[in-house]
PDB file of C-alpha atoms in Angstrom:
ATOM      1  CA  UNK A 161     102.810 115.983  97.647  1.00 82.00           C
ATOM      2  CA  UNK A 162     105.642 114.202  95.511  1.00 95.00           C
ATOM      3  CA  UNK A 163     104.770 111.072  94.196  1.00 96.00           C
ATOM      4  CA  UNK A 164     107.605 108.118  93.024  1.00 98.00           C
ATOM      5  CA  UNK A 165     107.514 105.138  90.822  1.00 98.00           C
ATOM      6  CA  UNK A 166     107.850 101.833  92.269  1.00 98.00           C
ATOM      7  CA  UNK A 167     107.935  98.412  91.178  1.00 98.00           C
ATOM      8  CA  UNK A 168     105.386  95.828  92.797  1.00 98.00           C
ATOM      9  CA  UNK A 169     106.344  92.113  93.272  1.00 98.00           C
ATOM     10  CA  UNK A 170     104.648  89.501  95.316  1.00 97.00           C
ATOM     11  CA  UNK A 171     106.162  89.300  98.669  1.00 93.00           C
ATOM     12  CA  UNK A 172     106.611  85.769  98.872  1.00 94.00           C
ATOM     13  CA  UNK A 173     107.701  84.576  95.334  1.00 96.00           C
ATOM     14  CA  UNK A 174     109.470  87.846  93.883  1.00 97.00           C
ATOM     15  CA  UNK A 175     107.527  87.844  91.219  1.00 98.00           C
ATOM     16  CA  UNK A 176     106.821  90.920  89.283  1.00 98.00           C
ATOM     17  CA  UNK A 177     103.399  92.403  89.149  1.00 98.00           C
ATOM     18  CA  UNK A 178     102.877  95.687  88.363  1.00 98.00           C
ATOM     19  CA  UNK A 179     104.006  99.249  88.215  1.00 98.00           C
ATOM     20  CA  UNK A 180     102.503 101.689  91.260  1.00 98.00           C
ATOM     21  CA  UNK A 181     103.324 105.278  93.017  1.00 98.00           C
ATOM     22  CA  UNK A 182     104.907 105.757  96.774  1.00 98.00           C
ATOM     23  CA  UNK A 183     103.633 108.983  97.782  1.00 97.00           C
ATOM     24  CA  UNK A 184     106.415 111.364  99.636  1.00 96.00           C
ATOM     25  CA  UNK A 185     105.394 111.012 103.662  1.00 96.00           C
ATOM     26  CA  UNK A 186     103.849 114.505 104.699  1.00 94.00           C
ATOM     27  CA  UNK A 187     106.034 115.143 108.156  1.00 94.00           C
ATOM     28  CA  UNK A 188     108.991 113.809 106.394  1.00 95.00           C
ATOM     29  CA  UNK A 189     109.757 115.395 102.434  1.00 93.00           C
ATOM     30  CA  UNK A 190     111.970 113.537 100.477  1.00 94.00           C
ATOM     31  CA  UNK A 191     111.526 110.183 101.498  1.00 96.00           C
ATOM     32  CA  UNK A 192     108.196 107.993 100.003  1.00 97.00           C
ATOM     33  CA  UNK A 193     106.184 105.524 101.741  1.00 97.00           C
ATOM     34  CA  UNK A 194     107.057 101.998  99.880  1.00 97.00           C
ATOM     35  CA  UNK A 195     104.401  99.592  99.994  1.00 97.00           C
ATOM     36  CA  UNK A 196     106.026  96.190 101.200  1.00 96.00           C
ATOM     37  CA  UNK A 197     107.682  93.820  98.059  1.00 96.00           C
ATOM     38  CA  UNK A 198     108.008  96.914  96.243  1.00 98.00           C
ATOM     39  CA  UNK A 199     111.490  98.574  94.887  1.00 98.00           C
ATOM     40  CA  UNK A 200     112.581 101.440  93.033  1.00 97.00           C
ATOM     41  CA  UNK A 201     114.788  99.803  90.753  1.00 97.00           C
ATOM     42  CA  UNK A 202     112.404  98.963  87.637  1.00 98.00           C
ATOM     43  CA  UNK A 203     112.409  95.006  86.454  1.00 98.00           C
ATOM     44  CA  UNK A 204     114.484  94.398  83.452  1.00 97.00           C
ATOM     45  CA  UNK A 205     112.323  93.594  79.848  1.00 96.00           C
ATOM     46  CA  UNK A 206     112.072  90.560  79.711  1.00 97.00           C
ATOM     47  CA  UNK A 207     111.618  87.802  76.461  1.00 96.00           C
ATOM     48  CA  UNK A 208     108.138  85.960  76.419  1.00 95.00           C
ATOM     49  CA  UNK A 209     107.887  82.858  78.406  1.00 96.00           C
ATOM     50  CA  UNK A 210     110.271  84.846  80.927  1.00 98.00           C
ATOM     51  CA  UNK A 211     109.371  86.840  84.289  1.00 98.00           C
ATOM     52  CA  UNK A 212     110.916  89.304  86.292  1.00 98.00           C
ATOM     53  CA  UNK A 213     111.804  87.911  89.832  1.00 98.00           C
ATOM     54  CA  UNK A 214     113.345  89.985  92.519  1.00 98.00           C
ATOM     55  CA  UNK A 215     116.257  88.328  94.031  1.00 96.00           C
ATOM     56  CA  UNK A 216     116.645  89.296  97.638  1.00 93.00           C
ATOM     57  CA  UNK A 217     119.725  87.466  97.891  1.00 94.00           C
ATOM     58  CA  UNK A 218     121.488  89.785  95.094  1.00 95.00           C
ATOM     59  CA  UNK A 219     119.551  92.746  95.872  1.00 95.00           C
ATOM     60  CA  UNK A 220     118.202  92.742  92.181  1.00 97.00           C
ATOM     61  CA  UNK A 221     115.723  91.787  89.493  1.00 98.00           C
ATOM     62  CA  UNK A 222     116.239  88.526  87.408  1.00 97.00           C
ATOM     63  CA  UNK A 223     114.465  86.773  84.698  1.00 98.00           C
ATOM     64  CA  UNK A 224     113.264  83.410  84.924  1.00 98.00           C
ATOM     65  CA  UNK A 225     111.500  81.047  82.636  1.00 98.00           C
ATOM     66  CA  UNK A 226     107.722  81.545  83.085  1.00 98.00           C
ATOM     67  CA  UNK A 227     105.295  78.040  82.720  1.00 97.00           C
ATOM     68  CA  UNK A 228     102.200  79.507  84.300  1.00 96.00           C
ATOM     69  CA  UNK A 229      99.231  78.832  82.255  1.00 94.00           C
ATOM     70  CA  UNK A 230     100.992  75.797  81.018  1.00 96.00           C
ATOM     71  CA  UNK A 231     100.113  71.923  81.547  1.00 96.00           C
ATOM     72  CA  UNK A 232     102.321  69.593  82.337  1.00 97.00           C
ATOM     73  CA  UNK A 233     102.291  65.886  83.331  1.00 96.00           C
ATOM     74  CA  UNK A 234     103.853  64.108  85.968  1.00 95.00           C
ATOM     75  CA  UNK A 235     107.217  61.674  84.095  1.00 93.00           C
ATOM     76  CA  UNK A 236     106.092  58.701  86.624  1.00 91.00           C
ATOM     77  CA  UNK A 237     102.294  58.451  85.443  1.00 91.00           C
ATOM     78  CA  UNK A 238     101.192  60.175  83.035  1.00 92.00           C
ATOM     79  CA  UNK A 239      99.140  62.038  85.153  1.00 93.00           C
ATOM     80  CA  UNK A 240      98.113  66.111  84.576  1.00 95.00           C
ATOM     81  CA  UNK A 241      99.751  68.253  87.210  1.00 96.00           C
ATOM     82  CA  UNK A 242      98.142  71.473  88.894  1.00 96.00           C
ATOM     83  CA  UNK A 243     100.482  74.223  89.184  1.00 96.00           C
ATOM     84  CA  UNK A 244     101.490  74.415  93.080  1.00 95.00           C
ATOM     85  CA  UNK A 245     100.527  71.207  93.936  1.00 96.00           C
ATOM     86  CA  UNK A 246     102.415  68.742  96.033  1.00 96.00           C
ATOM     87  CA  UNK A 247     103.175  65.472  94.932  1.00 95.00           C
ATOM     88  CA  UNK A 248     105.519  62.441  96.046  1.00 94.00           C
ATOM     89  CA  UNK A 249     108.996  62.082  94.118  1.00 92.00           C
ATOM     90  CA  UNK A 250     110.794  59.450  94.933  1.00 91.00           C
ATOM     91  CA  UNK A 251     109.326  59.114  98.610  1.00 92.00           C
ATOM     92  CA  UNK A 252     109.789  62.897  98.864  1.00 94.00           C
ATOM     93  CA  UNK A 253     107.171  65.856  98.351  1.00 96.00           C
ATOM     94  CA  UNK A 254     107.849  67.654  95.727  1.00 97.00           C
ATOM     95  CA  UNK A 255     105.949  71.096  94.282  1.00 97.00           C
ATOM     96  CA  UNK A 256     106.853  73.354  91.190  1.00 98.00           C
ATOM     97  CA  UNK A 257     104.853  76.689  91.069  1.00 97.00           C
ATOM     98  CA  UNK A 258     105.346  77.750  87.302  1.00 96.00           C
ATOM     99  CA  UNK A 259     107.999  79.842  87.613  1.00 97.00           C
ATOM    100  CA  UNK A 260     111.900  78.659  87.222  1.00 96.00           C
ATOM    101  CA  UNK A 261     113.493  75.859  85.756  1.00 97.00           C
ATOM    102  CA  UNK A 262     111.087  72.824  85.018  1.00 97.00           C
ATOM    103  CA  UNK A 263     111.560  69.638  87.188  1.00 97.00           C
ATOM    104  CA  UNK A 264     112.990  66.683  85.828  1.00 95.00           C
ATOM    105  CA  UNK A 265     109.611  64.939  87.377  1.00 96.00           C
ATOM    106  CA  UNK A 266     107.340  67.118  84.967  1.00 96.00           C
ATOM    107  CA  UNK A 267     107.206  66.887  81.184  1.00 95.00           C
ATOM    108  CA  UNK A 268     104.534  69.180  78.807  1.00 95.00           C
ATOM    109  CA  UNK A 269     104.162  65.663  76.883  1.00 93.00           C
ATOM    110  CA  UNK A 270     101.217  63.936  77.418  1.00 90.00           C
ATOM    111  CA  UNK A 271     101.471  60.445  79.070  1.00 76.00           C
ATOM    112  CA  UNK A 272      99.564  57.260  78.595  1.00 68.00           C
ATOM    113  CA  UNK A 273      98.915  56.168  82.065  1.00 59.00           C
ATOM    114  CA  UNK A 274      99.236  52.564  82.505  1.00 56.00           C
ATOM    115  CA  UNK A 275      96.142  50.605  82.869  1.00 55.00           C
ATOM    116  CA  UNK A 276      95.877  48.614  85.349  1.00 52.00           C
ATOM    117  CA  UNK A 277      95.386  44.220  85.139  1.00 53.00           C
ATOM    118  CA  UNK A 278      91.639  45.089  85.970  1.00 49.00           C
ATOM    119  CA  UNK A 279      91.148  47.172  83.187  1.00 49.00           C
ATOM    120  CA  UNK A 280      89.672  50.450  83.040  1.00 50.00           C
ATOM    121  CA  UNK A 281      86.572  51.291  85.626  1.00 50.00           C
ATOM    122  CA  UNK A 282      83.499  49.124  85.191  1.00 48.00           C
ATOM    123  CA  UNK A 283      85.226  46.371  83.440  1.00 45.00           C
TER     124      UNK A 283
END
């Protein structure tokens, strides 16, 4: 049985994740049983602190800036933000996942928080 290479992404975000094989279906030779979110067109190289996305507008792979593993801190606070997380922006909820353009609401800066007129806990 003929085996192809394919091109694993996660099915929700597009993201690349790794290289498999589609085996060639037995009753029907010549075409290949694709697992779902996976393509035969291979993901372009991409630069560090890029990923490969698959576009499913366009049909095709794209690179995009890649954050994961990174902290960042919400502009408004100070305060450390977790990847995925939804937080209020301007009366709105608002969630970045680590891939794509950074929000204008994030920085990788640290803040100072501001204290509040009580002081800090236990004072």
């Amino acid at each position: 049985m003929a085996t192809k290479t394919v091109y694993q992404s996660d099915p929700i975000s597009g993201i690349y994740l790794f290289t498999t094989q589609a085996n060639e279906l037995a009753l029907a030779p010549g075409l290949f049983n694709i697992p779902f979110g996976a393509y035969e067109e291979a993901p372009p190289a991409v630069p560090e602190g890029e990923v490969a996305q698959w576009n499913s507008t366009s049909s095709a792979w794209m690179a995009v800036e890649d954050h994961r593993g990174e902290t960042f801190y919400l502009v408004k606070d100070g305060t450390q933000y977790q990847m995925g997380s939804s937080v209020e922006v301007d009366g709105e909820p608002a969630s970045y996942p680590g891939w794509g353009k950074v929000p204008a609401w994030l920085t990788p800066i640290p803040g100072n928080p501001v204290a509040s007129e009580a002081g800090t806990a236990g004072e």
